mmCIF file of C-alpha atoms in Angstrom:
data_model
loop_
_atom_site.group_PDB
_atom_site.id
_atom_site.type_symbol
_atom_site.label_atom_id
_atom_site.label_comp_id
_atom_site.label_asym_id
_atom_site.label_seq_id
_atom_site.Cartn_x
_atom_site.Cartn_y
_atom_site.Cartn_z
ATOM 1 C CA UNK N 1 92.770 96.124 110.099
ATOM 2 C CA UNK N 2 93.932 93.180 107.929
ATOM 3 C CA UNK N 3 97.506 93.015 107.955
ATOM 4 C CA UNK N 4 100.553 90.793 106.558
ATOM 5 C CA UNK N 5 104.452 92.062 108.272
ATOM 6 C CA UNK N 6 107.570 90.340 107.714
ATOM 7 C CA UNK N 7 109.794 92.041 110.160
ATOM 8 C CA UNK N 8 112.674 90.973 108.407
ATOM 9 C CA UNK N 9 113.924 93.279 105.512
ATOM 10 C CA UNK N 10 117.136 91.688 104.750
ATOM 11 C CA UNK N 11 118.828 88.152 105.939
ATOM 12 C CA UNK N 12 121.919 86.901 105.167
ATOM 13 C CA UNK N 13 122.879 83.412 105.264
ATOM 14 C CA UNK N 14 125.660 81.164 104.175
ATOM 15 C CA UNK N 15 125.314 78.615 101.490
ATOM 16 C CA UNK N 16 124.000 75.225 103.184
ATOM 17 C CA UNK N 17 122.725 76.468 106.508
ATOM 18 C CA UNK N 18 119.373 76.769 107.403
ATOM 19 C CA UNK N 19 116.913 79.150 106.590
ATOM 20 C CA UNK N 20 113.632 80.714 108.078
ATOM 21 C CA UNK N 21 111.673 83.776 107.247
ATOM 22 C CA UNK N 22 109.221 85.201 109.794
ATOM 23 C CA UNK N 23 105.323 86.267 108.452
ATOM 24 C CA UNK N 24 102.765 87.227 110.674
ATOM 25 C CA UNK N 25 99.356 88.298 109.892
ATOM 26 C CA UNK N 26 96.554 90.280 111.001
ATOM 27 C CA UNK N 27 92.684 89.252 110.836
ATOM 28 C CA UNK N 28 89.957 87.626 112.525
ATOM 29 C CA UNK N 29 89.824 84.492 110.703
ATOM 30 C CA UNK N 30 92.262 82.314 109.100
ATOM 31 C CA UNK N 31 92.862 83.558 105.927
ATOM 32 C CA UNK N 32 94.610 81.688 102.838
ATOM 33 C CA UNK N 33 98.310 82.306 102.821
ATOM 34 C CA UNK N 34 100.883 82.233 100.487
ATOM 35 C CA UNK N 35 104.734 82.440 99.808
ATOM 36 C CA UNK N 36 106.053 83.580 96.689
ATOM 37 C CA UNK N 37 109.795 84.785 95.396
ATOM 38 C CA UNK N 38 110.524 87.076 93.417
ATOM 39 C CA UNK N 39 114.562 86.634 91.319
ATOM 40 C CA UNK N 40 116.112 90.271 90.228
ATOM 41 C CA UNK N 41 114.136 91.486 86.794
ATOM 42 C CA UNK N 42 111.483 88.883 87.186
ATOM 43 C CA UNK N 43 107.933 88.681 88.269
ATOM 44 C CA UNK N 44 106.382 86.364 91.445
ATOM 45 C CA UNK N 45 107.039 82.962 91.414
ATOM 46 C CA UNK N 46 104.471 81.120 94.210
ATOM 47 C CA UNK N 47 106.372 78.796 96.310
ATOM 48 C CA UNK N 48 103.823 77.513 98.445
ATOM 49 C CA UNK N 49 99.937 77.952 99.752
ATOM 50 C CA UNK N 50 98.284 77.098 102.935
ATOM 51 C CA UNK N 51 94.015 76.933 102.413
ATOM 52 C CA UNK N 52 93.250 74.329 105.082
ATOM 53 C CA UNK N 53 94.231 71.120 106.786
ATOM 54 C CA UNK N 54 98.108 69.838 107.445
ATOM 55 C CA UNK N 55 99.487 72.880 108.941
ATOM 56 C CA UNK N 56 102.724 71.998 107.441
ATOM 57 C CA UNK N 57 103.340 72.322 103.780
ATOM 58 C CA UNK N 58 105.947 71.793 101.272
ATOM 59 C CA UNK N 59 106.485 73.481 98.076
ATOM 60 C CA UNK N 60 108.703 73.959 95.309
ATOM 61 C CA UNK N 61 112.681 74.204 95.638
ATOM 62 C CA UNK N 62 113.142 72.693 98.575
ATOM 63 C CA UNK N 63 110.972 74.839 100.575
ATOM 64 C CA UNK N 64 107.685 74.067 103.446
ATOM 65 C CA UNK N 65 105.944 76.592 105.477
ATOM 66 C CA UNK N 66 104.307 75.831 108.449
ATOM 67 C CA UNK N 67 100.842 77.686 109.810
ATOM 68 C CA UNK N 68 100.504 78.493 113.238
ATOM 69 C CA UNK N 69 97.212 79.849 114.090
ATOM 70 C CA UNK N 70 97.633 80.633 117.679
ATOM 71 C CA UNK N 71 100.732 82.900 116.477
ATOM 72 C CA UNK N 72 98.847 84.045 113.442
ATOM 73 C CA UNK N 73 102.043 83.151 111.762
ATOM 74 C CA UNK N 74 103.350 81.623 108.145
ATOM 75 C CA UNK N 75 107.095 81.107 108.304
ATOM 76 C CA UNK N 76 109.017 80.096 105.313
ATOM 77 C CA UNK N 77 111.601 77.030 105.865
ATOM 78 C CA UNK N 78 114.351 75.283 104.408
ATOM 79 C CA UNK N 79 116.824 73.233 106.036
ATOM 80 C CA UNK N 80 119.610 73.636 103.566
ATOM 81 C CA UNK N 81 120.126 76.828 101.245
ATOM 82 C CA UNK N 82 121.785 77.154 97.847
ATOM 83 C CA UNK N 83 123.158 80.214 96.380
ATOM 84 C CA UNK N 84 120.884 80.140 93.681
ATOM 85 C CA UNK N 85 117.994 80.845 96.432
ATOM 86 C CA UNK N 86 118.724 84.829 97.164
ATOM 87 C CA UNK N 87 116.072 86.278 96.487
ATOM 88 C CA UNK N 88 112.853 88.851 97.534
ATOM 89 C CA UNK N 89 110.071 86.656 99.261
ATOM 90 C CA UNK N 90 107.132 87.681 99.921
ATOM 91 C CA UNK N 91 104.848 86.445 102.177
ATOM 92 C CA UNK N 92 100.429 87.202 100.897
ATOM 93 C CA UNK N 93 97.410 86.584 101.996
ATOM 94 C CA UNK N 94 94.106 86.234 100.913
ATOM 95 C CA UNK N 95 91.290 87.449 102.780
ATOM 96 C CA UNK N 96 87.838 85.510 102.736
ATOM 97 C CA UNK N 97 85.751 87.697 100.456
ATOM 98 C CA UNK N 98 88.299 89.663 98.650
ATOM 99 C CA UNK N 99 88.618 87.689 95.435
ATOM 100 C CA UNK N 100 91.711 87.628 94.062
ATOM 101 C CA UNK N 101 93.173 90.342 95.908
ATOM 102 C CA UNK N 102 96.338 89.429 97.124
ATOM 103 C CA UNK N 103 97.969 91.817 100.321
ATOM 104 C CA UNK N 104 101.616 90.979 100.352
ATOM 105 C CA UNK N 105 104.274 91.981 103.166
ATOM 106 C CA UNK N 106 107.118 93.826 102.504
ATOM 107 C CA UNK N 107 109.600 91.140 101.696
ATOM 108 C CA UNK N 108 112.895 90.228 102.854
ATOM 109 C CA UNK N 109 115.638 89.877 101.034
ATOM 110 C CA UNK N 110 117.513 86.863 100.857
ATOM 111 C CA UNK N 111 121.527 86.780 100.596
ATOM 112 C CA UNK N 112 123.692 83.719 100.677
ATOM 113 C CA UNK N 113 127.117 84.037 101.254
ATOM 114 C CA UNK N 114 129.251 81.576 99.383
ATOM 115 C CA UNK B 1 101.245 76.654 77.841
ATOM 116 C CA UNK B 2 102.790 80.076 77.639
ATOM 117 C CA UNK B 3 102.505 82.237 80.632
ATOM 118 C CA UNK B 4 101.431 85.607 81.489
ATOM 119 C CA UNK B 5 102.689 88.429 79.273
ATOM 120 C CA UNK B 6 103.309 91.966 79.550
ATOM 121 C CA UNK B 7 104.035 94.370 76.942
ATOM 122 C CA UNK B 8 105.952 96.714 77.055
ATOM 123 C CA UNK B 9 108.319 95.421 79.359
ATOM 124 C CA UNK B 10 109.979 99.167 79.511
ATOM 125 C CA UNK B 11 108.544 102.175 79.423
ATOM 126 C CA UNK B 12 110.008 105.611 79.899
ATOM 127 C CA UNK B 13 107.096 108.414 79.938
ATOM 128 C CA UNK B 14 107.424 112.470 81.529
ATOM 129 C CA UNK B 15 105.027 113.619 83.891
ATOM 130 C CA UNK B 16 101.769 114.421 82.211
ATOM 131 C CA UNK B 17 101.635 112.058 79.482
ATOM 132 C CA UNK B 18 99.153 108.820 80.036
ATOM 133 C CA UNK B 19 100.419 105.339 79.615
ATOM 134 C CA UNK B 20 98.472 101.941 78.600
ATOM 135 C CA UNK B 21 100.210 98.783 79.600
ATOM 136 C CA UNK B 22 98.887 95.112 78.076
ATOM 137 C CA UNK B 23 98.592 91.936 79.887
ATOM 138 C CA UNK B 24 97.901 88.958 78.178
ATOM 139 C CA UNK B 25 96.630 85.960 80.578
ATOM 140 C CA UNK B 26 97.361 82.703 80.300
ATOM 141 C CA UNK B 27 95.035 80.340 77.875
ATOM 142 C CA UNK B 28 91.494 79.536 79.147
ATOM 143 C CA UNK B 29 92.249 81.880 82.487
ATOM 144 C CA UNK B 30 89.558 84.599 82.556
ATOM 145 C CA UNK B 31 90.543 86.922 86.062
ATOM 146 C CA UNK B 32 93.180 88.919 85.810
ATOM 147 C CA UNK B 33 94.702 91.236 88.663
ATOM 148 C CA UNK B 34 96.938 94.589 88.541
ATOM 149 C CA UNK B 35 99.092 95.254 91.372
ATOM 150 C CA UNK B 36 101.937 98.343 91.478
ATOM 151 C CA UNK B 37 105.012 97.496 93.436
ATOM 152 C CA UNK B 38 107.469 100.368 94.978
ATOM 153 C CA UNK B 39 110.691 99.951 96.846
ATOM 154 C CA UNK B 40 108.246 102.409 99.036
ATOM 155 C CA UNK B 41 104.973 101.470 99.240
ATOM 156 C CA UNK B 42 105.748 97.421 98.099
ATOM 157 C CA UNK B 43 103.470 95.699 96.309
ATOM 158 C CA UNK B 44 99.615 96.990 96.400
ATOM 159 C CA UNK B 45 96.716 95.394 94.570
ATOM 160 C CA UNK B 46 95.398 98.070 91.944
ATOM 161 C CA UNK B 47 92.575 96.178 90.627
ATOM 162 C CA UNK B 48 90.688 92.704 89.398
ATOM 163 C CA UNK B 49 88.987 92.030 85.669
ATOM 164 C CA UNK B 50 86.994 89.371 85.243
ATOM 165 C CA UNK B 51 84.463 88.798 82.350
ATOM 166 C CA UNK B 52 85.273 91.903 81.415
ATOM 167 C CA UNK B 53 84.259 93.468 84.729
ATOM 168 C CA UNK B 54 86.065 95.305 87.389
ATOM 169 C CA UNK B 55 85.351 92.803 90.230
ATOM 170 C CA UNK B 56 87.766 94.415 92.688
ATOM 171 C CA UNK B 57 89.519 97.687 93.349
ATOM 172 C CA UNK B 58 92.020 98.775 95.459
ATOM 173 C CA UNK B 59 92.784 102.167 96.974
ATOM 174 C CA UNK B 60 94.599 104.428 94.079
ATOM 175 C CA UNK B 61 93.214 107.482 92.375
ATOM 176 C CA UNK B 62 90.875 108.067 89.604
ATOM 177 C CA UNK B 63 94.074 107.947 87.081
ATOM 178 C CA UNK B 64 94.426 104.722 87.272
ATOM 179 C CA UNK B 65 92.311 102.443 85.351
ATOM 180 C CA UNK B 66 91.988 99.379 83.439
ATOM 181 C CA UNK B 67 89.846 97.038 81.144
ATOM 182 C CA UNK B 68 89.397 93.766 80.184
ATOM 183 C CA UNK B 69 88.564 92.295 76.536
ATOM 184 C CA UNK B 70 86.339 89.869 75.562
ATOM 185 C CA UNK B 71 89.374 87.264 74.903
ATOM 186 C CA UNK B 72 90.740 87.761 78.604
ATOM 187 C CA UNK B 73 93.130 90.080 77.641
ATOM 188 C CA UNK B 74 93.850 93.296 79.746
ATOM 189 C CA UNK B 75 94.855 96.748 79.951
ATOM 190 C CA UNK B 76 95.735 99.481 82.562
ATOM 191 C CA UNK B 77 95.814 103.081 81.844
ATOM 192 C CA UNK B 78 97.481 105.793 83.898
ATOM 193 C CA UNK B 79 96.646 109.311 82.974
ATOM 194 C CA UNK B 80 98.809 112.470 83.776
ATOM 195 C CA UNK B 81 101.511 110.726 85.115
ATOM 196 C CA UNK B 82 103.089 111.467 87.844
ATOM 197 C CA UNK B 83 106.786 110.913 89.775
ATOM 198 C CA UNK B 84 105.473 108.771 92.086
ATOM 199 C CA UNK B 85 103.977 106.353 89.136
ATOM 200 C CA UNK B 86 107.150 104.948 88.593
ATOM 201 C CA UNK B 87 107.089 101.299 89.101
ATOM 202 C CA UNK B 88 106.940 97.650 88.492
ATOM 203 C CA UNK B 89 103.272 97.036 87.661
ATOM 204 C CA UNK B 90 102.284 93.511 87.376
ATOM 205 C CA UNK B 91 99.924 91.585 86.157
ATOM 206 C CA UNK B 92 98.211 87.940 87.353
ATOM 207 C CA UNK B 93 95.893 85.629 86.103
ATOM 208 C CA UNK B 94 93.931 83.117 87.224
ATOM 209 C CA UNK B 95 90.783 80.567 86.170
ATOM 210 C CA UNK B 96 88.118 82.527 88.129
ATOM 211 C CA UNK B 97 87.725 85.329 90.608
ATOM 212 C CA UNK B 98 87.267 83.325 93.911
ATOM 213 C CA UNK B 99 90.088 82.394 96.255
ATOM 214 C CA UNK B 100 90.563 78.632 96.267
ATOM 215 C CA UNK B 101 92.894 76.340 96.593
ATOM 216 C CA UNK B 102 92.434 75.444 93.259
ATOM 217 C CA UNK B 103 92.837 79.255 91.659
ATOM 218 C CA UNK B 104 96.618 79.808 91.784
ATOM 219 C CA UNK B 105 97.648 83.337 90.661
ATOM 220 C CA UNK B 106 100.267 83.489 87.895
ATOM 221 C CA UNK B 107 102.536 86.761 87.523
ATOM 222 C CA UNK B 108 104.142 87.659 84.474
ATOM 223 C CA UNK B 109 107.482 89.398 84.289
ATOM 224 C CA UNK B 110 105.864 92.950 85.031
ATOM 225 C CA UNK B 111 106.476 96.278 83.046
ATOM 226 C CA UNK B 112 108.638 98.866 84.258
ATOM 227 C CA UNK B 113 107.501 102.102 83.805
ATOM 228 C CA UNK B 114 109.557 104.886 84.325
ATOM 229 C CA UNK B 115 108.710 108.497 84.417
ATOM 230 C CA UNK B 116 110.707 111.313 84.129
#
């Protein structure tokens, strides 16, 4: 069955430090993959999207993903985080032939400690 | 360009009643997706308009349905509500249907329904 986990539900990390936020996926193909946040009250913001080629991408804030295909994995980087980051992410993907329809893990919530 | 926008943005119903919520997509983008998110269940795809046709369902009951208007503008309708409905429901457009690189999703702020 297609599949998206992010086995992290809640991370806490203090202001400056590193960051990285685990997504695997489930499928037979490579699907297109996407990170998006999500601030208190507010609706998805998208971060970043993998379709094809470099494996590593960079997207808004500060933030790159990387694609590993032999780990079916997405992770969510950023080498120096600012309190104004915590947050829900949520990791999606796309599966070839299902439109628009997005299948999103269960988040993890971000906390930086001041 | 204005975004994606969702009216109401709060919405307190009792179980039975029915509820329509509006999304309005952003200019020129003609697919627009439902999706309910839960602190249980997360975020689940409800359904995809496009030209004014369902192009794309996901797995909820009968009592949840939508439709899409000739200017790109959607609604969803829940009928007999029930606890469980309560929720952030939100709404995403895009230029087309297909999954590209080139078809980024927009959310707007979502509408929280609430019912009692």
């Amino acid at each position: 069955a297609q599949s998206v986990t992010q086995p992290d539900i809640h991370i806490t990390v203090s202001e400056g430090a590193s960051l990285e936020l685990r997504c695997n996926y489930s499928y037979g193909a490579t699907p297109y993959l996407f990170w998006y946040v999500q601030s208190p009250g507010q609706g998805l913001q998208l971060l970043l999207k993998y379709f094809s080629g470099d494996t590593l991408v960079q997207g808004i804030k500060g933030f790159e993903a990387e694609f590993k295909r032999s780990q079916s994995s997405f992770n969510l980087r950023k080498p120096s985080v600012h309190w104004s980051d915590a947050a829900e992410y949520f990791c999606a993907v796309l599966f070839t032939g299902g439109g628009n329809k997005l299948t999103f893990g269960t988040g993890t919530q971000l906390k930086v400690e001041l | 360009k204005a975004g994606v926008t969702q009216t109401p943005r709060y919405l307190i119903k009792t179980r039975g009643q029915q509820v329509t919520l509006s999304c309005s997509p952003i200019s020129g983008h003609r697919s627009v997706s439902w999706y309910q998110q839960t602190p249980g269940q997360g975020l689940q795809f409800l359904f995809e308009y496009f030209s004014e046709t369902q192009r794309n369902k996901g797995n909820f009951p009968g009592r949840f349905s939508g439709r899409q208007f000739s200017n790109s503008r959607s609604e969803m309708n829940v009928s007999t509500l029930e606890l469980g409905d309560s929720a952030l429901y939100l709404c995403a457009s895009s230029f087309s249907p297909a999954g590209s690189s080139y078809n980024e999703q927009f959310f707007g702020p979502g509408t929280r329904l609430t019912v009692l």
